[in-house]
């Protein structure tokens, strides 16, 4: 789960991670009031969307008066912001963050994430703040510094000091940076984050160290023990099909194609997408209903697939292992009776009680096309929509 910059900064404050002063605003009047309250000669009005690259896309506006802050907020709120990290439609801007303008001496990069290779957290820093880290990793790998965090010890002060030295910090900056990194590492573990990225981390003209941006994502598997964090979820920033799927614990990813897929098992779901492409079409989604999918889940999944105007046909590819094929077939038939089956549907069942399952589908009176292999199923659904 991702959160907005303003929410990340509120969490940072609680952990003693320095950030500029700022207030969130939902309209021009609130933005003007926020800028007045800040009282700084320069304020920055920042679109709150779940995407980076806002600065280059016009989503970060530097202004010099509360009236100008109102104007900037009015121009951003209610529109979609398209950045290089969004799709062509962009992300809706419902709020802006109004923040004090900071006197920036240097822009750096700092992140904590999980290094899956080592199975440990890693603190990463770079002198190239403001740039995409992937680009730095590609063109100047020597400019990225890393410290691996021992899970039993946590980040050690000497490791934070190593990073501060590598970044070329001096005097008070070192002390401030160490405190910043130690507190950030505590926030990461206490909140069960998946990633914290601060780009840029800035050194101010007075030697202060501050997070000017904050991208935080959480480990979904740990959200059950952070109810307050789970509440920060802003569903307007996600694909509406994915929001609906999440309610039923379905592993769903919306895609651009025309064949809606319902499959059990992530590997089988990926293979199904490949075979659809091979047969000359494109999948509208990835969907793994899981091993123990029951009628309720199958119905919910079908409703999401059929409610998608992009979908011109449905391919169901289920392996009956834990769940027997006759139970799956009954689930599909029951689900089709509650949703309006408005497009062709091909079902391929395999596994325990497959004959019984196909029999149930054949006798259901529904216009379901059965298939006896994955390739057969893909060919049949592609033919049916043409
Ligand atoms: P994004 O990464 O989405 O483009 P950032 O929060 O990193 O958004 O902002 C982009 C740039 O805008 C920063 O690199 C910085 O130069 C400038 N900026 C952002 N916030 C402030 C601020 N409070 N004071 C001064 N400059 C800022
Ligand atoms: Mg940034």
CSV table of N, CA and C in Angstrom, one decimal, residues 107-270:
chain,number,residue,atom,x,y,z
A,107,UNK,N,21.0,18.7,-2.9
A,107,UNK,CA,19.9,17.7,-3.0
A,107,UNK,C,20.5,16.3,-3.0
A,108,UNK,N,20.2,15.5,-2.1
A,108,UNK,CA,20.7,14.1,-2.0
A,108,UNK,C,19.6,13.1,-2.2
A,109,UNK,N,20.0,11.8,-2.1
A,109,UNK,CA,19.0,10.8,-2.2
A,109,UNK,C,19.2,9.8,-1.1
A,110,UNK,N,18.1,9.4,-0.4
A,110,UNK,CA,18.2,8.4,0.7
A,110,UNK,C,17.0,7.4,0.6
A,111,UNK,N,17.3,6.2,0.8
A,111,UNK,CA,16.2,5.2,0.8
A,111,UNK,C,16.5,4.0,1.7
A,112,UNK,N,15.4,3.4,2.2
A,112,UNK,CA,15.6,2.1,2.8
A,112,UNK,C,14.6,1.2,2.1
A,113,UNK,N,15.2,0.0,1.8
A,113,UNK,CA,14.3,-1.0,1.2
A,113,UNK,C,14.8,-2.4,1.5
A,114,UNK,N,14.1,-3.4,1.0
A,114,UNK,CA,14.5,-4.8,1.3
A,114,UNK,C,15.3,-5.2,0.1
A,115,UNK,N,16.5,-5.7,0.5
A,115,UNK,CA,17.4,-6.4,-0.5
A,115,UNK,C,17.0,-7.9,-0.5
A,116,UNK,N,16.2,-8.3,-1.5
A,116,UNK,CA,15.8,-9.7,-1.4
A,116,UNK,C,16.9,-10.7,-1.6
A,117,UNK,N,17.9,-10.3,-2.3
A,117,UNK,CA,19.1,-11.2,-2.5
A,117,UNK,C,19.7,-11.5,-1.1
A,118,UNK,N,19.9,-10.5,-0.3
A,118,UNK,CA,20.5,-10.7,1.0
A,118,UNK,C,19.5,-11.1,2.1
A,119,UNK,N,18.2,-10.8,1.8
A,119,UNK,CA,17.2,-11.0,2.8
A,119,UNK,C,17.3,-10.1,3.9
A,120,UNK,N,17.8,-8.9,3.7
A,120,UNK,CA,18.0,-7.9,4.7
A,120,UNK,C,17.6,-6.5,4.2
A,121,UNK,N,17.4,-5.6,5.1
A,121,UNK,CA,17.1,-4.2,4.7
A,121,UNK,C,18.5,-3.6,4.3
A,122,UNK,N,18.3,-2.6,3.4
A,122,UNK,CA,19.5,-1.9,3.0
A,122,UNK,C,19.2,-0.4,3.0
A,123,UNK,N,20.2,0.4,3.6
A,123,UNK,CA,20.1,1.8,3.6
A,123,UNK,C,20.9,2.3,2.4
A,124,UNK,N,20.3,3.1,1.5
A,124,UNK,CA,21.0,3.5,0.3
A,124,UNK,C,21.0,5.0,0.2
A,125,UNK,N,22.1,5.5,-0.3
A,125,UNK,CA,22.2,7.0,-0.4
A,125,UNK,C,23.0,7.3,-1.7
A,126,UNK,N,22.7,8.5,-2.1
A,126,UNK,CA,23.4,9.0,-3.3
A,126,UNK,C,23.6,10.5,-3.3
A,127,UNK,N,24.6,11.0,-3.9
A,127,UNK,CA,24.8,12.4,-4.0
A,127,UNK,C,23.9,13.0,-5.1
A,128,UNK,N,23.4,12.2,-5.9
A,128,UNK,CA,22.6,12.6,-7.1
A,128,UNK,C,21.1,12.8,-6.7
A,129,UNK,N,20.8,13.7,-5.8
A,129,UNK,CA,19.4,13.9,-5.4
A,129,UNK,C,18.6,14.5,-6.6
A,130,UNK,N,17.3,14.2,-6.6
A,130,UNK,CA,16.4,14.8,-7.6
A,130,UNK,C,16.4,14.0,-8.9
A,131,UNK,N,17.4,13.1,-9.1
A,131,UNK,CA,17.5,12.3,-10.3
A,131,UNK,C,16.8,10.9,-10.0
A,132,UNK,N,16.3,10.3,-11.0
A,132,UNK,CA,15.8,8.9,-10.8
A,132,UNK,C,16.9,8.0,-10.4
A,133,UNK,N,16.7,7.2,-9.3
A,133,UNK,CA,17.8,6.4,-8.8
A,133,UNK,C,18.2,5.3,-9.8
A,134,UNK,N,17.2,4.8,-10.6
A,134,UNK,CA,17.5,3.8,-11.6
A,134,UNK,C,18.5,4.3,-12.6
A,135,UNK,N,18.4,5.6,-12.9
A,135,UNK,CA,19.3,6.2,-13.9
A,135,UNK,C,20.7,6.3,-13.3
A,136,UNK,N,20.7,6.7,-12.0
A,136,UNK,CA,22.1,6.8,-11.3
A,136,UNK,C,22.7,5.4,-11.3
A,137,UNK,N,21.9,4.4,-10.9
A,137,UNK,CA,22.4,3.1,-10.8
A,137,UNK,C,23.0,2.6,-12.1
A,138,UNK,N,22.4,3.1,-13.2
A,138,UNK,CA,22.8,2.7,-14.6
A,138,UNK,C,24.1,3.4,-15.0
A,139,UNK,N,24.0,4.8,-14.8
A,139,UNK,CA,25.1,5.5,-15.4
A,139,UNK,C,26.3,5.8,-14.4
A,140,UNK,N,26.0,5.9,-13.1
A,140,UNK,CA,27.0,6.2,-12.1
A,140,UNK,C,26.8,5.3,-10.9
A,141,UNK,N,27.0,4.0,-11.0
A,141,UNK,CA,26.8,3.1,-9.9
A,141,UNK,C,27.7,3.4,-8.7
A,142,UNK,N,28.9,4.0,-9.0
A,142,UNK,CA,29.8,4.4,-7.9
A,142,UNK,C,29.3,5.5,-7.0
A,143,UNK,N,28.2,6.2,-7.5
A,143,UNK,CA,27.7,7.3,-6.7
A,143,UNK,C,26.5,6.8,-5.8
A,144,UNK,N,26.3,5.5,-5.7
A,144,UNK,CA,25.3,5.0,-4.7
A,144,UNK,C,26.1,4.3,-3.6
A,145,UNK,N,25.7,4.6,-2.4
A,145,UNK,CA,26.4,4.1,-1.2
A,145,UNK,C,25.3,3.2,-0.5
A,146,UNK,N,25.8,2.1,0.1
A,146,UNK,CA,24.9,1.1,0.7
A,146,UNK,C,25.4,0.7,2.1
A,147,UNK,N,24.5,0.5,3.0
A,147,UNK,CA,24.8,-0.2,4.3
A,147,UNK,C,23.7,-1.2,4.5
A,148,UNK,N,24.1,-2.5,4.7
A,148,UNK,CA,23.2,-3.5,5.0
A,148,UNK,C,22.8,-3.5,6.5
A,149,UNK,N,21.6,-3.6,6.8
A,149,UNK,CA,21.1,-3.6,8.2
A,149,UNK,C,21.0,-5.0,8.8
A,150,UNK,N,21.7,-5.2,9.8
A,150,UNK,CA,21.5,-6.5,10.5
A,150,UNK,C,20.2,-6.5,11.2
A,151,UNK,N,19.4,-7.6,11.0
A,151,UNK,CA,18.0,-7.6,11.6
A,151,UNK,C,18.0,-7.6,13.1
A,152,UNK,N,19.1,-8.2,13.7
A,152,UNK,CA,19.1,-8.3,15.2
A,152,UNK,C,19.6,-7.0,15.8
A,153,UNK,N,20.4,-6.2,15.1
A,153,UNK,CA,21.0,-5.0,15.6
A,153,UNK,C,20.3,-3.7,15.2
A,154,UNK,N,19.7,-3.8,14.0
A,154,UNK,CA,19.1,-2.6,13.5
A,154,UNK,C,20.2,-1.7,12.9
A,155,UNK,N,19.8,-0.6,12.4
A,155,UNK,CA,20.9,0.3,11.8
A,155,UNK,C,21.8,0.8,12.9
A,156,UNK,N,23.1,0.7,12.8
A,156,UNK,CA,24.0,1.1,13.8
A,156,UNK,C,24.5,2.5,13.5
A,157,UNK,N,24.7,3.3,14.5
A,157,UNK,CA,25.2,4.7,14.3
A,157,UNK,C,26.4,4.8,13.4
A,158,UNK,N,27.4,3.9,13.5
A,158,UNK,CA,28.6,3.9,12.7
A,158,UNK,C,28.2,3.8,11.2
A,159,UNK,N,27.1,3.0,10.9
A,159,UNK,CA,26.7,2.8,9.5
A,159,UNK,C,26.1,4.1,8.9
A,160,UNK,N,25.3,4.8,9.8
A,160,UNK,CA,24.8,6.1,9.4
A,160,UNK,C,25.9,7.1,9.1
A,161,UNK,N,26.9,7.0,10.0
A,161,UNK,CA,28.1,7.9,9.9
A,161,UNK,C,28.9,7.6,8.6
A,162,UNK,N,29.0,6.3,8.2
A,162,UNK,CA,29.7,5.9,7.0
A,162,UNK,C,29.0,6.6,5.8
A,163,UNK,N,27.6,6.6,5.8
A,163,UNK,CA,26.8,7.2,4.7
A,163,UNK,C,27.0,8.7,4.7
A,164,UNK,N,27.0,9.3,5.9
A,164,UNK,CA,27.2,10.7,6.0
A,164,UNK,C,28.5,11.2,5.4
A,165,UNK,N,29.6,10.4,5.7
A,165,UNK,CA,30.9,10.7,5.2
A,165,UNK,C,30.9,10.5,3.7
A,166,UNK,N,30.3,9.4,3.3
A,166,UNK,CA,30.3,9.1,1.8
A,166,UNK,C,29.6,10.2,1.0
A,167,UNK,N,28.6,10.8,1.7
A,167,UNK,CA,27.9,11.9,1.0
A,167,UNK,C,28.7,13.2,1.1
A,168,UNK,N,29.8,13.2,1.8
A,168,UNK,CA,30.6,14.4,1.9
A,168,UNK,C,30.0,15.5,2.8
A,169,UNK,N,29.3,15.1,3.8
A,169,UNK,CA,28.7,16.0,4.8
A,169,UNK,C,29.8,16.5,5.7
A,170,UNK,N,29.5,17.7,6.3
A,170,UNK,CA,30.5,18.4,7.1
A,170,UNK,C,29.9,18.9,8.4
A,171,UNK,N,30.7,18.9,9.5
A,171,UNK,CA,30.2,19.6,10.8
A,171,UNK,C,28.9,19.1,11.3
A,172,UNK,N,28.0,20.1,11.6
A,172,UNK,CA,26.7,19.8,12.1
A,172,UNK,C,25.8,18.9,11.2
A,173,UNK,N,26.1,19.0,9.9
A,173,UNK,CA,25.3,18.2,8.9
A,173,UNK,C,25.5,16.7,9.2
A,174,UNK,N,26.7,16.3,9.7
A,174,UNK,CA,26.9,14.9,9.9
A,174,UNK,C,26.0,14.4,11.1
A,175,UNK,N,26.1,15.2,12.2
A,175,UNK,CA,25.3,14.9,13.4
A,175,UNK,C,23.8,14.8,13.0
A,176,UNK,N,23.3,15.8,12.2
A,176,UNK,CA,21.9,15.9,11.9
A,176,UNK,C,21.5,14.7,10.9
A,177,UNK,N,22.4,14.4,10.0
A,177,UNK,CA,22.1,13.3,9.1
A,177,UNK,C,22.1,11.9,9.8
A,178,UNK,N,22.9,11.7,10.8
A,178,UNK,CA,22.9,10.5,11.6
A,178,UNK,C,21.6,10.3,12.3
A,179,UNK,N,21.2,11.4,13.0
A,179,UNK,CA,19.9,11.4,13.7
A,179,UNK,C,18.8,11.1,12.7
A,180,UNK,N,18.8,11.7,11.6
A,180,UNK,CA,17.8,11.5,10.6
A,180,UNK,C,17.7,10.1,10.2
A,181,UNK,N,18.9,9.5,9.8
A,181,UNK,CA,18.9,8.1,9.3
A,181,UNK,C,18.5,7.1,10.4
A,182,UNK,N,18.9,7.3,11.6
A,182,UNK,CA,18.6,6.4,12.7
A,182,UNK,C,17.1,6.4,13.0
A,183,UNK,N,16.5,7.6,13.0
A,183,UNK,CA,15.0,7.7,13.2
A,183,UNK,C,14.2,7.1,12.0
A,184,UNK,N,14.8,7.3,10.8
A,184,UNK,CA,14.1,6.8,9.6
A,184,UNK,C,14.1,5.3,9.7
A,185,UNK,N,15.2,4.7,10.1
A,185,UNK,CA,15.3,3.2,10.1
A,185,UNK,C,14.3,2.7,11.2
A,186,UNK,N,14.1,3.4,12.3
A,186,UNK,CA,13.2,3.0,13.3
A,186,UNK,C,11.8,3.1,12.7
A,187,UNK,N,11.5,4.1,12.0
A,187,UNK,CA,10.1,4.3,11.4
A,187,UNK,C,9.9,3.1,10.4
A,188,UNK,N,10.9,2.8,9.6
A,188,UNK,CA,10.7,1.7,8.7
A,188,UNK,C,10.3,0.4,9.4
A,189,UNK,N,11.1,0.0,10.4
A,189,UNK,CA,10.8,-1.3,11.0
A,189,UNK,C,9.5,-1.2,11.9
A,190,UNK,N,9.3,-0.1,12.6
A,190,UNK,CA,8.2,0.0,13.5
A,190,UNK,C,6.9,-0.1,12.7
A,191,UNK,N,6.9,0.5,11.5
A,191,UNK,CA,5.7,0.6,10.7
A,191,UNK,C,5.5,-0.5,9.7
A,192,UNK,N,6.5,-1.4,9.6
A,192,UNK,CA,6.5,-2.5,8.6
A,192,UNK,C,6.4,-2.0,7.2
A,193,UNK,N,7.3,-1.1,6.9
A,193,UNK,CA,7.3,-0.5,5.6
A,193,UNK,C,7.9,-1.6,4.6
A,194,UNK,N,7.6,-1.3,3.3
A,194,UNK,CA,8.3,-2.1,2.2
A,194,UNK,C,9.4,-1.2,1.6
A,195,UNK,N,9.1,0.1,1.6
A,195,UNK,CA,10.1,1.0,1.0
A,195,UNK,C,9.9,2.4,1.5
A,196,UNK,N,11.0,3.1,1.8
A,196,UNK,CA,10.9,4.5,2.1
A,196,UNK,C,11.9,5.1,1.1
A,197,UNK,N,11.5,6.1,0.3
A,197,UNK,CA,12.4,6.8,-0.6
A,197,UNK,C,12.3,8.3,-0.4
A,198,UNK,N,13.4,8.9,-0.1
A,198,UNK,CA,13.4,10.4,0.1
A,198,UNK,C,14.3,11.0,-1.0
A,199,UNK,N,13.6,11.6,-2.0
A,199,UNK,CA,14.3,12.1,-3.1
A,199,UNK,C,13.6,13.4,-3.6
A,200,UNK,N,14.2,14.6,-3.2
A,200,UNK,CA,15.5,14.7,-2.5
A,200,UNK,C,15.4,14.8,-1.0
A,201,UNK,N,16.6,14.3,-0.4
A,201,UNK,CA,16.9,14.7,1.0
A,201,UNK,C,17.8,15.9,0.8
A,202,UNK,N,17.4,17.0,1.6
A,202,UNK,CA,18.2,18.2,1.3
A,202,UNK,C,19.0,18.6,2.5
A,203,UNK,N,20.1,19.2,2.2
A,203,UNK,CA,20.9,19.9,3.2
A,203,UNK,C,20.6,21.4,3.0
A,204,UNK,N,20.2,22.0,4.1
A,204,UNK,CA,19.7,23.4,4.0
A,204,UNK,C,21.0,24.3,4.1
A,205,UNK,N,20.8,25.6,3.8
A,205,UNK,CA,21.8,26.6,3.9
A,205,UNK,C,22.4,26.7,5.4
A,206,UNK,N,21.6,26.3,6.4
A,206,UNK,CA,22.0,26.3,7.8
A,206,UNK,C,22.5,25.0,8.3
A,207,UNK,N,22.7,24.0,7.4
A,207,UNK,CA,23.3,22.7,7.8
A,207,UNK,C,22.2,21.7,8.3
A,208,UNK,N,21.0,22.1,8.1
A,208,UNK,CA,19.9,21.2,8.5
A,208,UNK,C,19.8,20.1,7.5
A,209,UNK,N,19.2,18.9,7.9
A,209,UNK,CA,19.0,17.8,7.0
A,209,UNK,C,17.5,17.5,7.0
A,210,UNK,N,16.8,17.6,5.9
A,210,UNK,CA,15.4,17.4,5.8
A,210,UNK,C,14.9,16.6,4.6
A,211,UNK,N,13.8,15.9,4.8
A,211,UNK,CA,13.1,15.2,3.8
A,211,UNK,C,12.2,16.2,3.0
A,212,UNK,N,12.6,16.4,1.7
A,212,UNK,CA,11.8,17.4,0.9
A,212,UNK,C,10.7,16.6,0.2
A,213,UNK,N,10.9,15.3,0.0
A,213,UNK,CA,9.9,14.5,-0.6
A,213,UNK,C,9.8,13.2,0.2
A,214,UNK,N,8.8,12.5,0.1
A,214,UNK,CA,8.7,11.2,0.9
A,214,UNK,C,7.8,10.3,0.2
A,215,UNK,N,8.3,9.1,-0.2
A,215,UNK,CA,7.5,8.1,-0.8
A,215,UNK,C,7.6,6.9,0.2
A,216,UNK,N,6.5,6.5,0.7
A,216,UNK,CA,6.5,5.4,1.6
A,216,UNK,C,5.5,4.3,1.2
A,217,UNK,N,5.9,3.1,1.1
A,217,UNK,CA,5.0,2.0,0.9
A,217,UNK,C,5.1,0.9,2.0
A,218,UNK,N,4.0,0.3,2.2
A,218,UNK,CA,3.9,-0.6,3.4
A,218,UNK,C,3.7,-2.1,2.9
A,219,UNK,N,4.2,-3.0,3.7
A,219,UNK,CA,4.0,-4.4,3.4
A,219,UNK,C,2.5,-4.7,3.7
A,220,UNK,N,1.8,-5.1,2.7
A,220,UNK,CA,0.3,-5.3,2.8
A,220,UNK,C,0.1,-6.5,3.8
A,221,UNK,N,1.0,-7.4,3.9
A,221,UNK,CA,0.8,-8.6,4.8
A,221,UNK,C,0.9,-8.2,6.3
A,222,UNK,N,1.4,-7.0,6.5
A,222,UNK,CA,1.6,-6.6,7.9
A,222,UNK,C,0.5,-5.5,8.3
A,223,UNK,N,-0.3,-5.1,7.4
A,223,UNK,CA,-1.2,-4.0,7.6
A,223,UNK,C,-2.2,-4.3,8.7
A,224,UNK,N,-2.5,-5.6,8.9
A,224,UNK,CA,-3.5,-6.0,9.9
A,224,UNK,C,-3.0,-5.5,11.3
A,225,UNK,N,-1.8,-5.3,11.5
A,225,UNK,CA,-1.3,-4.8,12.8
A,225,UNK,C,-1.1,-3.3,12.9
A,226,UNK,N,-1.5,-2.6,11.8
A,226,UNK,CA,-1.4,-1.2,11.7
A,226,UNK,C,-2.7,-0.6,11.2
A,227,UNK,N,-3.7,-0.7,12.0
A,227,UNK,CA,-5.1,-0.2,11.5
A,227,UNK,C,-5.0,1.3,11.1
A,228,UNK,N,-4.3,2.1,11.9
A,228,UNK,CA,-4.2,3.5,11.6
A,228,UNK,C,-3.5,3.8,10.3
A,229,UNK,N,-2.5,2.9,9.9
A,229,UNK,CA,-1.9,3.1,8.6
A,229,UNK,C,-2.8,2.7,7.5
A,230,UNK,N,-3.5,1.5,7.7
A,230,UNK,CA,-4.4,1.0,6.7
A,230,UNK,C,-5.5,2.1,6.3
A,231,UNK,N,-5.8,2.9,7.3
A,231,UNK,CA,-6.8,3.9,7.1
A,231,UNK,C,-6.3,5.1,6.2
A,232,UNK,N,-5.0,5.1,6.0
A,232,UNK,CA,-4.5,6.2,5.1
A,232,UNK,C,-4.6,5.9,3.7
A,233,UNK,N,-5.1,4.7,3.4
A,233,UNK,CA,-5.3,4.3,2.0
A,233,UNK,C,-6.2,5.2,1.2
A,234,UNK,N,-5.8,5.7,0.1
A,234,UNK,CA,-6.6,6.6,-0.7
A,234,UNK,C,-6.9,5.9,-2.0
A,235,UNK,N,-8.2,5.3,-2.0
A,235,UNK,CA,-8.5,4.4,-3.2
A,235,UNK,C,-8.7,5.2,-4.5
A,236,UNK,N,-8.8,6.5,-4.4
A,236,UNK,CA,-9.0,7.3,-5.6
A,236,UNK,C,-7.7,7.2,-6.5
A,237,UNK,N,-6.6,6.8,-5.8
A,237,UNK,CA,-5.3,6.7,-6.5
A,237,UNK,C,-5.1,5.3,-7.2
A,238,UNK,N,-6.0,4.4,-7.0
A,238,UNK,CA,-5.8,3.1,-7.6
A,238,UNK,C,-6.9,2.8,-8.6
A,239,UNK,N,-6.6,1.8,-9.5
A,239,UNK,CA,-7.5,1.3,-10.5
A,239,UNK,C,-8.7,0.8,-9.8
A,240,UNK,N,-9.9,1.3,-10.2
A,240,UNK,CA,-11.2,1.0,-9.5
A,240,UNK,C,-11.4,-0.5,-9.5
A,241,UNK,N,-11.0,-1.2,-10.6
A,241,UNK,CA,-11.2,-2.6,-10.7
A,241,UNK,C,-10.4,-3.3,-9.6
A,242,UNK,N,-9.2,-2.8,-9.3
A,242,UNK,CA,-8.3,-3.4,-8.3
A,242,UNK,C,-8.8,-3.1,-6.9
A,243,UNK,N,-9.4,-1.9,-6.7
A,243,UNK,CA,-10.0,-1.6,-5.4
A,243,UNK,C,-11.1,-2.6,-5.1
A,244,UNK,N,-12.0,-2.9,-6.0
A,244,UNK,CA,-13.1,-3.8,-5.8
A,244,UNK,C,-12.5,-5.2,-5.6
A,245,UNK,N,-11.5,-5.6,-6.3
A,245,UNK,CA,-10.9,-7.0,-6.2
A,245,UNK,C,-10.3,-7.2,-4.8
A,246,UNK,N,-9.7,-6.1,-4.3
A,246,UNK,CA,-9.0,-6.2,-3.0
A,246,UNK,C,-10.0,-6.5,-1.9
A,247,UNK,N,-11.3,-6.1,-2.0
A,247,UNK,CA,-12.3,-6.4,-1.0
A,247,UNK,C,-12.6,-7.9,-0.9
A,248,UNK,N,-12.3,-8.6,-2.0
A,248,UNK,CA,-12.6,-10.1,-1.9
A,248,UNK,C,-11.3,-10.9,-1.9
A,249,UNK,N,-10.1,-10.2,-1.6
A,249,UNK,CA,-8.9,-10.9,-1.5
A,249,UNK,C,-8.4,-11.5,-2.8
A,250,UNK,N,-8.8,-10.9,-3.9
A,250,UNK,CA,-8.5,-11.5,-5.2
A,250,UNK,C,-7.2,-10.8,-5.6
A,251,UNK,N,-6.3,-11.6,-6.2
A,251,UNK,CA,-5.0,-11.0,-6.7
A,251,UNK,C,-5.3,-10.5,-8.1
A,252,UNK,N,-5.6,-9.3,-8.3
A,252,UNK,CA,-6.1,-8.7,-9.6
A,252,UNK,C,-5.2,-7.6,-10.0
A,253,UNK,N,-4.8,-7.6,-11.3
A,253,UNK,CA,-4.1,-6.4,-11.8
A,253,UNK,C,-4.8,-6.1,-13.1
A,254,UNK,N,-5.3,-4.9,-13.2
A,254,UNK,CA,-5.9,-4.4,-14.5
A,254,UNK,C,-4.9,-4.2,-15.6
A,255,UNK,N,-5.3,-4.6,-16.8
A,255,UNK,CA,-4.4,-4.5,-18.0
A,255,UNK,C,-5.2,-3.8,-19.1
A,256,UNK,N,-4.5,-3.7,-20.2
A,256,UNK,CA,-5.2,-2.9,-21.3
A,256,UNK,C,-6.0,-3.7,-22.4
A,257,UNK,N,-5.8,-5.1,-22.3
A,257,UNK,CA,-6.4,-5.9,-23.4
A,257,UNK,C,-7.9,-6.1,-23.3
A,258,UNK,N,-8.4,-7.2,-24.0
A,258,UNK,CA,-9.9,-7.3,-24.2
A,258,UNK,C,-10.4,-8.7,-23.7
A,259,UNK,N,-9.5,-9.6,-23.3
A,259,UNK,CA,-9.9,-10.9,-22.8
A,259,UNK,C,-9.8,-10.9,-21.3
A,260,UNK,N,-11.0,-11.0,-20.6
A,260,UNK,CA,-11.0,-11.0,-19.1
A,260,UNK,C,-10.6,-12.5,-18.7
A,261,UNK,N,-9.7,-12.6,-17.8
A,261,UNK,CA,-9.2,-13.9,-17.4
A,261,UNK,C,-9.5,-14.2,-15.9
A,262,UNK,N,-9.9,-15.4,-15.7
A,262,UNK,CA,-10.1,-15.9,-14.3
A,262,UNK,C,-9.4,-17.2,-14.2
A,263,UNK,N,-8.4,-17.2,-13.3
A,263,UNK,CA,-7.5,-18.4,-13.3
A,263,UNK,C,-7.1,-18.6,-11.8
A,264,UNK,N,-6.8,-19.9,-11.4
A,264,UNK,CA,-6.3,-20.1,-10.1
A,264,UNK,C,-4.9,-20.5,-10.1
A,265,UNK,N,-4.1,-19.7,-9.3
A,265,UNK,CA,-2.7,-19.9,-9.3
A,265,UNK,C,-2.0,-18.8,-10.1
A,266,UNK,N,-1.0,-18.2,-9.5
A,266,UNK,CA,-0.3,-17.0,-10.2
A,266,UNK,C,0.4,-17.5,-11.4
A,267,UNK,N,1.1,-18.7,-11.3
A,267,UNK,CA,1.8,-19.2,-12.5
A,267,UNK,C,0.9,-19.5,-13.6
A,268,UNK,N,-0.2,-20.2,-13.3
A,268,UNK,CA,-1.1,-20.5,-14.4
A,268,UNK,C,-1.7,-19.3,-15.0
A,269,UNK,N,-2.0,-18.3,-14.1
A,269,UNK,CA,-2.5,-17.0,-14.6
A,269,UNK,C,-1.6,-16.3,-15.6
A,270,UNK,N,-0.3,-16.4,-15.3
A,270,UNK,CA,0.7,-15.8,-16.2
A,270,UNK,C,0.8,-16.6,-17.5
